[in-house]
Short mmCIF file of C-alpha atoms in Angstrom, two decimals:
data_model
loop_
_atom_site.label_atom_id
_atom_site.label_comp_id
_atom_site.label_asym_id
_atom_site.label_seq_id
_atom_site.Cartn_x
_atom_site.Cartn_y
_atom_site.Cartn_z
CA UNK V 1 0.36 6.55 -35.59
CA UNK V 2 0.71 5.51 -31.81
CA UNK V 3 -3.19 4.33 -31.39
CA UNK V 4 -2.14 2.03 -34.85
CA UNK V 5 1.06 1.05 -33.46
CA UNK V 6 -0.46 -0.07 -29.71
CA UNK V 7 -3.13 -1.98 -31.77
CA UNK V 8 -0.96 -3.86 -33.80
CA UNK V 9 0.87 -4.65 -30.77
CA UNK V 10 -1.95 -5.92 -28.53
CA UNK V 11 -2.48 -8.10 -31.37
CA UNK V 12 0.65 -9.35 -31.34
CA UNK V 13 0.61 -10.31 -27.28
CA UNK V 14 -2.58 -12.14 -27.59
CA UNK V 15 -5.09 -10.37 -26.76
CA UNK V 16 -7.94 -13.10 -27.80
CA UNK V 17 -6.56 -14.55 -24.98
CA UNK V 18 -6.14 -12.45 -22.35
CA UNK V 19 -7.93 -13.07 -18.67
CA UNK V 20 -11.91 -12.31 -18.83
CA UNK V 21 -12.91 -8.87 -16.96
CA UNK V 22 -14.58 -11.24 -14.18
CA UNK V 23 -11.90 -13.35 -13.51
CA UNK V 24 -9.40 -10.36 -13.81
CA UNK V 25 -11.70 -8.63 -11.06
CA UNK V 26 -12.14 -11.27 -8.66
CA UNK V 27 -8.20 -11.76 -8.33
CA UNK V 28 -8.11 -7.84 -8.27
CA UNK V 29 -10.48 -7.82 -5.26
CA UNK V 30 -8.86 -10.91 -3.38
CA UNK V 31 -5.47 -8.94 -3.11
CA UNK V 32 -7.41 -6.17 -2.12
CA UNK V 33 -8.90 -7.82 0.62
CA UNK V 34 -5.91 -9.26 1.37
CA UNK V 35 -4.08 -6.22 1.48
CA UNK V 36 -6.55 -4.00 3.92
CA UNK V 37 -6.45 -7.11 6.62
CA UNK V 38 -3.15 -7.33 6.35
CA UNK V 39 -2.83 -3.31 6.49
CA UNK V 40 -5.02 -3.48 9.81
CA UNK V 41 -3.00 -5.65 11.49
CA UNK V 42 -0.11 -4.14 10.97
CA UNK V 43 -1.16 -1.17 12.40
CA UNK V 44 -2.70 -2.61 15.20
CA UNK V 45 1.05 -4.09 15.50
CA UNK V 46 3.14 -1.16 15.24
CA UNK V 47 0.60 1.44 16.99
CA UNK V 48 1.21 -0.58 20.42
CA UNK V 49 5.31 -1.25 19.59
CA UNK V 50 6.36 1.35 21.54
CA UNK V 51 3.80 2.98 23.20
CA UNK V 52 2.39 -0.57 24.90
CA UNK V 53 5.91 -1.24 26.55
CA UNK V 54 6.18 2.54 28.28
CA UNK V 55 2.53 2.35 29.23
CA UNK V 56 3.47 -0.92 31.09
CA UNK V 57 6.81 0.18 31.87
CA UNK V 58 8.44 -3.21 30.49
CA UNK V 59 10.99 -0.94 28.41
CA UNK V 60 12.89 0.69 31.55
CA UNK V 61 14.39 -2.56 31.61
CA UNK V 62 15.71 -2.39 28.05
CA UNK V 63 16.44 1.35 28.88
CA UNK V 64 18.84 0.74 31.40
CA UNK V 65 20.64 -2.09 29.85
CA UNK V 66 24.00 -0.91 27.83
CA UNK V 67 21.96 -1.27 24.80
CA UNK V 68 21.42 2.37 23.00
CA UNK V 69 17.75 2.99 21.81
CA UNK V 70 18.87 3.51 18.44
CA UNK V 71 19.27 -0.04 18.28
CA UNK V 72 16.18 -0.71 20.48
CA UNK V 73 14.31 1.41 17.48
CA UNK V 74 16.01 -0.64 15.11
CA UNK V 75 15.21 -4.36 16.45
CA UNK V 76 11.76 -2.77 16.48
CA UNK V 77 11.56 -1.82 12.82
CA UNK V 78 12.93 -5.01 11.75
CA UNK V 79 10.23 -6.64 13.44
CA UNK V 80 7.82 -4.55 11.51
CA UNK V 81 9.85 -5.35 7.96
CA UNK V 82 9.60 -8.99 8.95
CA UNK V 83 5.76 -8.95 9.80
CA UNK V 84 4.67 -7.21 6.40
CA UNK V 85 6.94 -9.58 4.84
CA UNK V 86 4.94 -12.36 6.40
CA UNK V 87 1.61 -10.65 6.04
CA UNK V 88 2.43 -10.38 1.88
CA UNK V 89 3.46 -14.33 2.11
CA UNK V 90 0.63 -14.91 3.51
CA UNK V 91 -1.53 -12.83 0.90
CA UNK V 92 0.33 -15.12 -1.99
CA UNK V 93 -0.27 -18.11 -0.47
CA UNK V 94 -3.86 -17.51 0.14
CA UNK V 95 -4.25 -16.37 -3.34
CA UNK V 96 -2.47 -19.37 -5.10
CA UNK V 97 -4.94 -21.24 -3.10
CA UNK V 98 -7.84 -19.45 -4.25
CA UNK V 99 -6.88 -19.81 -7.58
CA UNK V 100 -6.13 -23.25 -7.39
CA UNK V 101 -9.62 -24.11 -6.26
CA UNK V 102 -11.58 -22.06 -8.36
CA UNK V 103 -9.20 -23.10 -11.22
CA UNK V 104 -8.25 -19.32 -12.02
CA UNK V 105 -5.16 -18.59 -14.17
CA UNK V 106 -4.87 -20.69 -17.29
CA UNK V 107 -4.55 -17.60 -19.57
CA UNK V 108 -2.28 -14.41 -19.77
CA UNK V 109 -2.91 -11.05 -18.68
CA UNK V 110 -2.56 -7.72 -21.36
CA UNK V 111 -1.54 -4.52 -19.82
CA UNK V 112 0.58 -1.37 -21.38
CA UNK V 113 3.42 0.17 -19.42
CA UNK V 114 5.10 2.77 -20.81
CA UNK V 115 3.34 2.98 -23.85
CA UNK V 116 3.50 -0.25 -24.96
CA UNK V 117 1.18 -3.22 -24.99
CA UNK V 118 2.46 -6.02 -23.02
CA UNK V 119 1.70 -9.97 -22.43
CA UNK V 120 2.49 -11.73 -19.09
CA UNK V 121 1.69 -15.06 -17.51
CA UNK V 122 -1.23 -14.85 -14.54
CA UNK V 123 0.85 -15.80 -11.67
CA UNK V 124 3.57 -13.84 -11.75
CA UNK V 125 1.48 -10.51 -13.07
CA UNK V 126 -0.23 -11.62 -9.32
CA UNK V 127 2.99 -12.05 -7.75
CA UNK V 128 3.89 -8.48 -8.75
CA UNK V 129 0.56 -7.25 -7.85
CA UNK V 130 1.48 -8.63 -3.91
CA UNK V 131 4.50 -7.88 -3.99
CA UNK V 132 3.60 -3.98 -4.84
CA UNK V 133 0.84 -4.11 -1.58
CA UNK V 134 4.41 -4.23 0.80
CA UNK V 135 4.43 -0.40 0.03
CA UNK V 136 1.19 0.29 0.99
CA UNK V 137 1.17 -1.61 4.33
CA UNK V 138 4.51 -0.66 5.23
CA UNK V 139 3.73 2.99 4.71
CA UNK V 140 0.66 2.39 7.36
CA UNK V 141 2.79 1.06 9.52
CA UNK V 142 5.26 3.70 9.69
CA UNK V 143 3.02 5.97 10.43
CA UNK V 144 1.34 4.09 13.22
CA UNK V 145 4.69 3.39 14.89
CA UNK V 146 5.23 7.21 14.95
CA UNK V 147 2.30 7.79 16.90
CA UNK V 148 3.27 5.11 18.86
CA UNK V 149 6.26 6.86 19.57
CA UNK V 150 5.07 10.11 19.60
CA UNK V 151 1.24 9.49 21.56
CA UNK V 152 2.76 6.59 23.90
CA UNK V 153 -0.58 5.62 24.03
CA UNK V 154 -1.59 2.66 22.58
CA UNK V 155 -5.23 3.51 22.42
CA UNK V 156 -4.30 7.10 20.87
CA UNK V 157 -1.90 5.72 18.11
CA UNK V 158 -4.42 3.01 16.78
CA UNK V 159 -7.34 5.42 17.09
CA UNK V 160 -5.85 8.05 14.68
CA UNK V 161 -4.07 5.89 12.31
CA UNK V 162 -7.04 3.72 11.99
CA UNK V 163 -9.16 6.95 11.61
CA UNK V 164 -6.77 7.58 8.34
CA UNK V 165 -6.74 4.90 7.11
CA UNK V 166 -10.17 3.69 6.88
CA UNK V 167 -11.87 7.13 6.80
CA UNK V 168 -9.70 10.62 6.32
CA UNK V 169 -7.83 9.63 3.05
CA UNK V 170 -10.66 8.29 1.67
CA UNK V 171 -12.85 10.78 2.02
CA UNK V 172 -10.87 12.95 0.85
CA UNK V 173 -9.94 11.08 -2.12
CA UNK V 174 -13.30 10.74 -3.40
CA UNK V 175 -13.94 14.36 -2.77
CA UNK V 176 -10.69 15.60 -4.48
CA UNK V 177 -11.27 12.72 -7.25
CA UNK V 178 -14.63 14.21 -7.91
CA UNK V 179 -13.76 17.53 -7.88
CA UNK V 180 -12.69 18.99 -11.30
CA UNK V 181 -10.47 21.47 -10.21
CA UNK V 182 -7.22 22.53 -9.74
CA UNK V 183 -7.18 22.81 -6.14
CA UNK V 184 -8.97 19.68 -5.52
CA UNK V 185 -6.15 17.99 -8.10
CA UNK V 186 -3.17 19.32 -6.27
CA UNK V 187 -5.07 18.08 -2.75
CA UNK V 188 -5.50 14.77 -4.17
CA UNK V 189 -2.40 14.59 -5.90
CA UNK V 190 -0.38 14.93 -2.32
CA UNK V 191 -3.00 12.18 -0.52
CA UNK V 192 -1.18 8.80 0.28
CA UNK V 193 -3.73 6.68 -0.68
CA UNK V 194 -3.46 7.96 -4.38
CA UNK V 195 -0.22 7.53 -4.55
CA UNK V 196 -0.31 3.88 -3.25
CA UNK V 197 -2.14 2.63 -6.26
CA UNK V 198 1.18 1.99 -8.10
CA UNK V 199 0.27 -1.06 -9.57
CA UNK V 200 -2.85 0.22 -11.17
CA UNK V 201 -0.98 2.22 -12.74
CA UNK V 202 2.28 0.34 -13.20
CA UNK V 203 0.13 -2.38 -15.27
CA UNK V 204 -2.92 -0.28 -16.85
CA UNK V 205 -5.49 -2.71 -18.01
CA UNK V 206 -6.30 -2.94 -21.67
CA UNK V 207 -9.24 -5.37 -21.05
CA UNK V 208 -12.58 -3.62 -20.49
CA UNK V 209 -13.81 -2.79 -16.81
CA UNK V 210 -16.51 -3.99 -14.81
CA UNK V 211 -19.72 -1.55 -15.03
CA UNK V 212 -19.76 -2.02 -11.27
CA UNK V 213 -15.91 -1.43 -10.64
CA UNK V 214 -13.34 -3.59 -8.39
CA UNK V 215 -13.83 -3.83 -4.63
CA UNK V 216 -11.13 -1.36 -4.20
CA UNK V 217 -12.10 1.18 -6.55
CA UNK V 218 -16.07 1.16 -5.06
CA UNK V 219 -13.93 1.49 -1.31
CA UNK V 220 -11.49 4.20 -2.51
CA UNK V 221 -13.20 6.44 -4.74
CA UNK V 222 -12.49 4.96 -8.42
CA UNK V 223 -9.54 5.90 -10.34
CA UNK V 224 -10.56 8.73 -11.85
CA UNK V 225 -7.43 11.19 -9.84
CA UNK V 226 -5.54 13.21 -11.57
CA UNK V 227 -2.67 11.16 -11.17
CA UNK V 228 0.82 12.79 -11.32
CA UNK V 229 3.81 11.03 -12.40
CA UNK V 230 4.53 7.42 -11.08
CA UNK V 231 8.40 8.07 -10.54
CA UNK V 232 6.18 11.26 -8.19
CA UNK V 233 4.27 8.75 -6.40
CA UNK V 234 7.30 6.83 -5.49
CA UNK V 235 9.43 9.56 -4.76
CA UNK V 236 6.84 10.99 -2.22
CA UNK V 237 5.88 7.90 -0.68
CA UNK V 238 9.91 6.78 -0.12
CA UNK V 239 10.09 10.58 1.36
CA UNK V 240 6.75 10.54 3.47
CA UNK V 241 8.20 7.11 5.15
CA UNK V 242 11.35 8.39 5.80
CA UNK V 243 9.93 11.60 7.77
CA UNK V 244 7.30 9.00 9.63
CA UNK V 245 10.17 6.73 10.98
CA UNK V 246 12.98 9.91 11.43
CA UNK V 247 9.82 11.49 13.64
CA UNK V 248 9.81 8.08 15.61
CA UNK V 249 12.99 7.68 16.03
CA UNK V 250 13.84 10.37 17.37
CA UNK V 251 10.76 10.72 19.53
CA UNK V 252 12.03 7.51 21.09
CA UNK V 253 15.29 8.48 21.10
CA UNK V 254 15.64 11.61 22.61
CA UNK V 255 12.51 12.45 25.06
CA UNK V 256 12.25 10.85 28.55
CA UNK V 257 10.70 7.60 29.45
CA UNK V 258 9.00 8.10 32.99
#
């Protein structure tokens, strides 16, 4: 009764009229791009925040001033929030462009959520896409302005979040991905990078995929993870942010700056 029902409703969204798999993809892989260059520079940005100021010793001025580093930390997180906020402007606005010149986005997009078939206009599906990519780069760079904190090396800090980003989660992901077990599950289950891809799973695609895959999927593994729950994902990413910034903060806070 709930295969009939979904049918009846992806009939009644449109679905004659939804985006073609090729056009679908190549927006797919443009915020992809978009998102790992963006994700790169941030953590090129927030591995040297810290760590780049007590390696040149610039910050003993900011240390001695009546200013507490609590607040120092936050001016410095702020600046992070504004530069991913800039970074996913920038994403949007290079995407609308895109778009516009390739003449992309004349029809609606079909997903389900929840059970449900749904119909939504290109853009703002797009939008939402973007707008879901601040959690993934601000996660990075939470954890690259811990080791900041924590290495005080600039080198150090950009070394081993880069090394987790583009390499560690991955492999791992693919491994656990392709691993039919319950161990390798439960592994990939707890992995960041699984849990980023909210809005694949937020919006799950009723319109037949690629043979070849997205960009993303062929970098990452695929999607075939035993995803857990999405309110999981978000719960563990909010919580695994958290513990990156309280471990910077209070690396800054509390040791000595010689």
């Amino acid at each position: 009764a709930q295969e009939i029902k979904l049918s009846i409703d992806i009939n009644a969204v449109g679905y004659g009229a939804a985006q073609s798999k090729d056009e679908l993809g190549y927006a797919k892989n443009v915020i992809a791009i978009g998102t790992a260059v963006a994700s790169v520079i941030i953590i090129l940005i927030s591995a040297t925040m810290i760590s780049e100021e007590i390696q040149s010793g610039s910050i003993k001025a900011l240390i001695i001033s009546p200013v507490k580093r609590s607040k120092i930390f936050a001016a410095k997180l702020m600046a992070i929030v504004t530069v991913c906020l800039l970074m996913i402007a920038l994403i949007a606005l290079t995407f609308t462009a895109i778009n516009i010149i390739f003449g992309f986005g004349s029809s609606p997009i079909v997903y389900t959520a929840f059970g449900r078939a749904h119909s939504i206009a290109y853009y703002p599906y797009m939008f939402a896409r973007i707008a879901i990519a601040f959690i993934d780069i601000f996660v990075y760079a939470s954890m690259a302005l811990m080791f900041s904190a924590i290495t005080r090396n600039s080198a150090v800090s950009i070394c081993i979040t880069m090394f987790d980003y583009l390499a560690v989660s991955n492999i791992v992901k693919i491994i656990c991905c392709n691993t039919d077990t319950i161990t390798g599950n439960l592994v990939a289950l707890f992995m960041p990078k699984v849990n980023m891809e909210l809005a694949e799973r937020l919006f799950r695609q009723m319109l037949p995929q690629s043979e070849s895959g997205s960009l993303l999927e062929l970098l990452t593994g695929g999607s075939d993870c035993a995803y857990g729950p999405l309110w999981f994902s978000i719960v563990y990413l909010a919580v695994l942010t958290f513990c990156f910034l309280y471990i910077a903060f209070d690396s800054f806070c509390r040791r000595d700056i010689k």
